[in-house]
CSV table of C-alpha atoms and ligand atoms in Angstrom, one decimal:
chain,number,residue,atom,x,y,z
A,28,MET,CA,-1.3,-35.7,23.2
A,29,LYS,CA,-0.1,-39.2,23.1
A,30,ARG,CA,-1.9,-40.0,19.8
A,31,TYR,CA,0.2,-37.4,17.9
A,32,GLY,CA,3.6,-38.9,17.9
A,33,TYR,CA,6.9,-37.3,17.2
A,34,PRO,CA,6.8,-37.8,13.3
A,35,PHE,CA,3.4,-36.1,13.1
A,36,LEU,CA,4.7,-33.0,15.1
A,37,LEU,CA,7.8,-32.9,12.9
A,38,LEU,CA,5.6,-33.0,9.8
A,39,LEU,CA,3.4,-30.3,11.2
A,40,ALA,CA,6.4,-28.1,12.0
A,41,LEU,CA,7.7,-28.6,8.5
A,42,LEU,CA,4.4,-27.7,6.9
A,43,LEU,CA,4.0,-24.6,8.9
A,44,THR,CA,7.4,-23.2,8.0
A,45,ALA,CA,7.4,-24.5,4.4
A,46,GLY,CA,7.7,-21.7,1.8
A,47,THR,CA,8.7,-19.1,4.4
A,48,PRO,CA,11.8,-20.5,6.0
A,49,ALA,CA,13.6,-17.2,6.6
A,50,LEU,CA,10.4,-15.4,7.7
A,51,ALA,CA,9.0,-18.0,10.1
A,52,GLY,CA,7.7,-16.2,13.1
A,53,ALA,CA,8.5,-12.7,11.9
A,54,PRO,CA,5.4,-10.5,11.6
A,55,LEU,CA,5.0,-8.9,8.1
A,56,PRO,CA,2.8,-6.1,7.0
A,57,ASP,CA,-0.6,-7.3,6.0
A,58,ILE,CA,-1.0,-5.3,2.8
A,59,PRO,CA,-4.6,-4.9,1.8
A,60,GLU,CA,-5.5,-6.3,-1.6
A,61,ALA,CA,-6.5,-3.9,-4.4
A,62,ILE,CA,-10.3,-4.0,-4.9
A,63,LYS,CA,-10.1,-3.3,-8.6
A,64,GLY,CA,-7.8,-3.9,-11.5
A,65,GLU,CA,-5.9,-6.9,-12.9
A,66,GLN,CA,-2.7,-5.1,-12.2
A,67,CYS,CA,-1.2,-1.9,-10.9
A,68,VAL,CA,-0.3,1.2,-12.9
A,69,GLU,CA,3.1,-0.3,-13.3
A,70,ASP,CA,4.5,-3.8,-12.5
A,71,THR,CA,3.8,-4.7,-8.9
A,72,GLU,CA,7.4,-5.4,-8.0
A,73,PHE,CA,8.3,-2.1,-9.5
A,74,MET,CA,5.6,-0.4,-7.5
A,75,ARG,CA,6.8,-2.0,-4.3
A,76,ARG,CA,10.2,-0.5,-4.7
A,77,ASN,CA,9.6,2.7,-6.7
A,78,HIS,CA,6.2,4.1,-5.9
A,79,MET,CA,7.8,7.1,-4.0
A,80,GLU,CA,9.9,8.2,-6.9
A,81,LEU,CA,6.9,7.8,-9.2
A,82,LEU,CA,4.6,9.9,-7.0
A,83,GLU,CA,7.3,12.5,-6.6
A,84,HIS,CA,7.9,12.7,-10.4
A,85,GLN,CA,4.3,13.0,-10.9
A,86,ARG,CA,4.1,15.8,-8.5
A,87,ASP,CA,7.0,17.6,-10.1
A,88,ASP,CA,5.4,17.2,-13.5
A,89,THR,CA,2.1,18.6,-12.2
A,90,VAL,CA,3.2,21.4,-10.0
A,91,ARG,CA,6.2,22.7,-12.0
A,92,ARG,CA,5.3,21.8,-15.5
A,93,GLY,CA,1.5,21.8,-15.3
A,94,ILE,CA,1.3,18.3,-16.8
A,95,ARG,CA,-1.7,16.3,-15.4
A,96,THR,CA,-2.2,12.7,-16.1
A,97,LYS,CA,-4.5,10.4,-14.2
A,98,LYS,CA,-2.3,7.3,-14.4
A,99,HIS,CA,0.2,8.2,-11.7
A,100,SER,CA,-1.9,10.7,-9.7
A,101,LEU,CA,-2.2,10.2,-6.0
A,102,LYS,CA,-6.0,10.2,-5.9
A,103,ASN,CA,-6.1,7.6,-8.7
A,104,CYS,CA,-4.2,5.1,-6.4
A,105,PHE,CA,-7.3,4.9,-4.2
A,106,THR,CA,-9.7,3.9,-7.0
A,107,CYS,CA,-8.1,0.5,-6.5
A,108,HIS,CA,-6.3,0.6,-3.2
A,109,VAL,CA,-9.2,1.3,-1.0
A,110,VAL,CA,-10.1,-0.4,2.3
A,111,MET,CA,-13.7,-0.3,3.6
A,112,GLY,CA,-14.3,0.4,7.2
A,113,ASP,CA,-17.0,-1.2,9.4
A,114,ASP,CA,-19.5,1.5,8.2
A,115,GLY,CA,-18.9,0.5,4.5
A,116,LYS,CA,-17.1,3.7,3.8
A,117,ALA,CA,-13.5,4.1,2.6
A,118,ILE,CA,-11.1,4.5,5.6
A,119,THR,CA,-8.6,7.4,5.7
A,120,VAL,CA,-5.0,7.3,6.7
A,121,SER,CA,-6.0,8.0,10.3
A,122,ASP,CA,-6.9,4.3,10.3
A,123,PRO,CA,-3.8,2.0,10.6
A,124,ARG,CA,-5.5,-0.4,8.1
A,125,HIS,CA,-5.2,2.1,5.3
A,126,PHE,CA,-3.3,0.8,2.2
A,127,CYS,CA,-0.5,3.4,2.5
A,128,ARG,CA,0.0,2.7,6.2
A,129,GLU,CA,0.4,-1.1,6.5
A,130,CYS,CA,3.9,-1.0,5.1
A,131,HIS,CA,4.8,2.5,6.3
A,132,ASP,CA,4.0,1.7,9.9
A,133,TYR,CA,6.0,-1.5,9.5
A,134,ALA,CA,9.0,0.3,8.0
A,135,ALA,CA,8.5,3.4,10.3
A,136,VAL,CA,8.1,5.7,7.3
A,137,LYS,CA,6.1,8.9,7.7
A,138,VAL,CA,4.7,10.8,4.7
A,139,ASP,CA,3.3,14.3,5.0
A,140,CYS,CA,0.9,14.1,2.0
A,141,TRP,CA,-2.4,14.1,3.8
A,142,GLN,CA,-2.6,17.6,5.1
A,143,CYS,CA,-3.3,18.6,1.5
A,144,HIS,CA,-4.3,15.4,-0.3
A,145,VAL,CA,-7.2,13.0,0.4
A,146,SER,CA,-6.4,9.4,1.2
A,147,THR,CA,-9.7,8.1,-0.2
A,148,PRO,CA,-11.2,8.0,-3.7
A,149,GLU,CA,-13.6,10.9,-2.8
A,150,PRO,CA,-12.6,14.5,-2.5
A,151,LYS,CA,-13.3,15.9,0.9
A,152,GLY,CA,-13.4,19.5,2.1
A,153,ASP,CA,-10.7,21.6,0.5
A,154,LYS,CA,-8.3,18.7,0.1
A,155,LEU,CA,-6.9,17.7,-3.4
B,16,HEC,C1,1.3,21.7,1.3
B,16,HEC,C2,0.3,20.9,0.5
B,16,HEC,C3,0.8,19.6,-0.2
B,16,HEC,C4,1.5,18.6,0.4
B,16,HEC,C5,2.0,18.4,1.9
B,16,HEC,C6,1.6,17.6,-0.6
B,16,HEC,N1,1.1,18.0,-1.8
B,16,HEC,FE1,1.0,17.0,-3.5
B,16,HEC,N2,0.1,18.5,-4.4
B,16,HEC,C7,-0.2,19.7,-3.8
B,16,HEC,C8,-0.7,20.7,-4.8
B,16,HEC,C9,-1.2,22.1,-4.6
B,16,HEC,C10,-0.7,19.9,-6.0
B,16,HEC,C11,-1.2,20.4,-7.4
B,16,HEC,C12,-2.6,20.0,-7.7
B,16,HEC,C13,-3.0,20.3,-9.1
B,16,HEC,O1,-2.6,21.4,-9.6
B,16,HEC,O2,-3.8,19.6,-9.6
B,16,HEC,C14,-0.2,18.6,-5.8
B,16,HEC,C15,-0.1,17.6,-6.7
B,16,HEC,C16,0.4,16.3,-6.4
B,16,HEC,C17,0.4,15.3,-7.4
B,16,HEC,C18,0.0,15.3,-8.9
B,16,HEC,C19,-1.5,15.5,-8.9
B,16,HEC,C20,-2.3,14.4,-8.2
B,16,HEC,O3,-3.5,14.7,-7.9
B,16,HEC,O4,-1.8,13.3,-8.0
B,16,HEC,C21,1.0,14.2,-6.8
B,16,HEC,C22,1.2,12.8,-7.3
B,16,HEC,C23,1.3,14.6,-5.4
B,16,HEC,N3,0.9,15.9,-5.3
B,16,HEC,C24,1.8,13.7,-4.5
B,16,HEC,C25,2.1,14.1,-3.2
B,16,HEC,C26,2.7,13.3,-2.3
B,16,HEC,C27,3.2,11.8,-2.5
B,16,HEC,C28,2.9,14.0,-1.1
B,16,HEC,C29,3.5,13.5,0.2
B,16,HEC,C30,4.9,13.0,0.1
B,16,HEC,C31,2.3,15.3,-1.3
B,16,HEC,N4,1.9,15.4,-2.6
B,16,HEC,C32,2.3,16.3,-0.4
B,16,HEC,C33,0.0,20.0,-2.5
B,16,HEC,C34,0.6,19.2,-1.6
B,17,HEC,C1,-6.2,-0.1,-11.7
B,17,HEC,C2,-6.1,-0.4,-10.3
B,17,HEC,C3,-4.8,0.2,-9.6
B,17,HEC,C4,-4.4,1.5,-9.5
B,17,HEC,C5,-5.1,2.7,-10.1
B,17,HEC,C6,-3.2,1.5,-8.7
B,17,HEC,N1,-2.9,0.2,-8.3
B,17,HEC,FE1,-1.3,-0.4,-7.1
B,17,HEC,N2,-1.8,-2.3,-7.4
B,17,HEC,C7,-3.0,-2.8,-8.0
B,17,HEC,C8,-2.9,-4.2,-8.1
B,17,HEC,C9,-4.0,-5.2,-8.7
B,17,HEC,C10,-1.8,-4.6,-7.4
B,17,HEC,C11,-1.2,-6.1,-7.1
B,17,HEC,C12,-1.4,-6.5,-5.7
B,17,HEC,C13,-2.9,-6.6,-5.3
B,17,HEC,O1,-3.7,-7.3,-5.9
B,17,HEC,O2,-3.2,-5.9,-4.3
B,17,HEC,C14,-1.1,-3.4,-6.9
B,17,HEC,C15,0.1,-3.4,-6.2
B,17,HEC,C16,0.6,-2.2,-5.6
B,17,HEC,C17,1.7,-2.1,-4.7
B,17,HEC,C18,2.5,-3.3,-4.1
B,17,HEC,C19,1.6,-3.9,-3.0
B,17,HEC,C20,2.1,-5.2,-2.5
B,17,HEC,O3,1.2,-6.1,-2.3
B,17,HEC,O4,3.3,-5.4,-2.4
B,17,HEC,C21,2.0,-0.8,-4.4
B,17,HEC,C22,3.0,-0.3,-3.5
B,17,HEC,C23,1.0,-0.1,-5.2
B,17,HEC,N3,0.2,-0.9,-5.9
B,17,HEC,C24,1.0,1.3,-5.2
B,17,HEC,C25,0.1,2.1,-6.0
B,17,HEC,C26,0.2,3.5,-6.1
B,17,HEC,C27,1.1,4.4,-5.3
B,17,HEC,C28,-0.8,3.9,-7.0
B,17,HEC,C29,-1.1,5.3,-7.5
B,17,HEC,C30,0.0,6.0,-8.2
B,17,HEC,C31,-1.4,2.7,-7.4
B,17,HEC,N4,-0.8,1.6,-6.8
B,17,HEC,C32,-2.5,2.6,-8.4
B,17,HEC,C33,-3.9,-2.0,-8.6
B,17,HEC,C34,-3.9,-0.6,-8.8
B,18,HEC,C1,4.4,-2.5,-0.2
B,18,HEC,C2,4.6,-1.6,1.0
B,18,HEC,C3,4.2,-0.1,0.7
B,18,HEC,C4,3.0,0.4,0.4
B,18,HEC,C5,1.7,-0.4,0.1
B,18,HEC,C6,3.1,1.8,0.3
B,18,HEC,N1,4.4,2.2,0.6
B,18,HEC,FE1,5.2,4.0,0.5
B,18,HEC,N2,7.0,3.3,1.1
B,18,HEC,C7,7.3,2.0,1.5
B,18,HEC,C8,8.6,1.9,2.0
B,18,HEC,C9,9.3,0.6,2.5
B,18,HEC,C10,9.2,3.2,1.9
B,18,HEC,C11,10.6,3.7,2.4
B,18,HEC,C12,11.5,3.4,1.2
B,18,HEC,C13,12.9,4.0,1.4
B,18,HEC,O1,13.1,4.7,2.4
B,18,HEC,O2,13.7,3.7,0.6
B,18,HEC,C14,8.1,4.1,1.4
B,18,HEC,C15,8.3,5.4,1.1
B,18,HEC,C16,7.3,6.3,0.6
B,18,HEC,C17,7.5,7.7,0.3
B,18,HEC,C18,8.8,8.5,0.5
B,18,HEC,C19,8.9,8.9,1.9
B,18,HEC,C20,10.1,9.6,2.2
B,18,HEC,O3,10.2,10.3,3.3
B,18,HEC,O4,11.1,9.5,1.5
B,18,HEC,C21,6.3,8.1,-0.2
B,18,HEC,C22,6.0,9.6,-0.6
B,18,HEC,C23,5.4,7.0,-0.1
B,18,HEC,N3,6.0,5.9,0.3
B,18,HEC,C24,4.1,7.1,-0.5
B,18,HEC,C25,3.1,6.1,-0.5
B,18,HEC,C26,1.7,6.2,-0.7
B,18,HEC,C27,1.0,7.5,-1.1
B,18,HEC,C28,1.2,5.0,-0.5
B,18,HEC,C29,-0.3,4.6,-0.7
B,18,HEC,C30,-0.9,4.9,-2.0
B,18,HEC,C31,2.3,4.1,-0.2
B,18,HEC,N4,3.4,4.8,-0.2
B,18,HEC,C32,2.1,2.7,0.0
B,18,HEC,C33,6.4,0.9,1.4
B,18,HEC,C34,5.1,1.0,0.9
């Protein structure tokens, strides 16, 4: 311990907190990276804030007006936002590492989509 003097420890502390001054020490959601695509279906910042409205608009368009486009479909999200489990298969929302859960668990948001929709790129059983 003696070899690392006060200036070194101060420097280390500065390095560790640099760039994240306000967040130092606070745990943040560890959002899994998309496995595909240069970018999201819309600007990432926009998606972070507005994905719920976008999904809900898409649903209204599909269910009420019969319009179907792939771009904002729920299933299409998982072509890029997929996390592989230890068995090499895409994990579902029952796993806390799922893309849609990292932030939602953190923000204590619950969505009820998965009783009808799949949370993986592949259709399963009678889910959409
Ligand atoms: C009770 C069952 C049910 C629940 C719960 C549900 N949906 Fe759906 N959703 C449907 C059905 C049925 C369709 C129409 C599918 C079609 O006609 O292609 C649909 C279509 C959609 C579509 C457009 C088509 C597609 O494949 O993306 C989106 C987006 C969507 N839902 C998002 C959501 C989201 C987000 C939630 C949760 C907040 C949710 N849904 C919850 C039944 C459900
Ligand atoms: C073509 C691939 C692709 C598709 C399809 C896609 N995304 Fe993305 N998404 C990305 C990429 C790339 C990023 C940038 C961050 C990264 O690399 O993980 C991103 C970022 C995001 C973020 C912000 C994540 C963060 O790190 O803050 C959200 C939320 C998001 N996407 C939601 C969605 C939703 C909801 C859908 C379906 C409607 C969707 N995405 C479809 C590729 C995709
Ligand atoms: C970058 C973090 C992040 C990611 C990734 C993310 N969400 Fe969200 N989501 C949030 C936050 C935060 C809220 C709550 C926003 C609010 O209440 O204003 C939310 C809210 C929602 C809502 C509205 C819930 C309600 O009760 O109003 C839906 C639907 C939703 N997200 C769907 C999804 C789906 C589907 C995915 C995966 C494809 C996903 N989200 C991924 C952060 C995220």
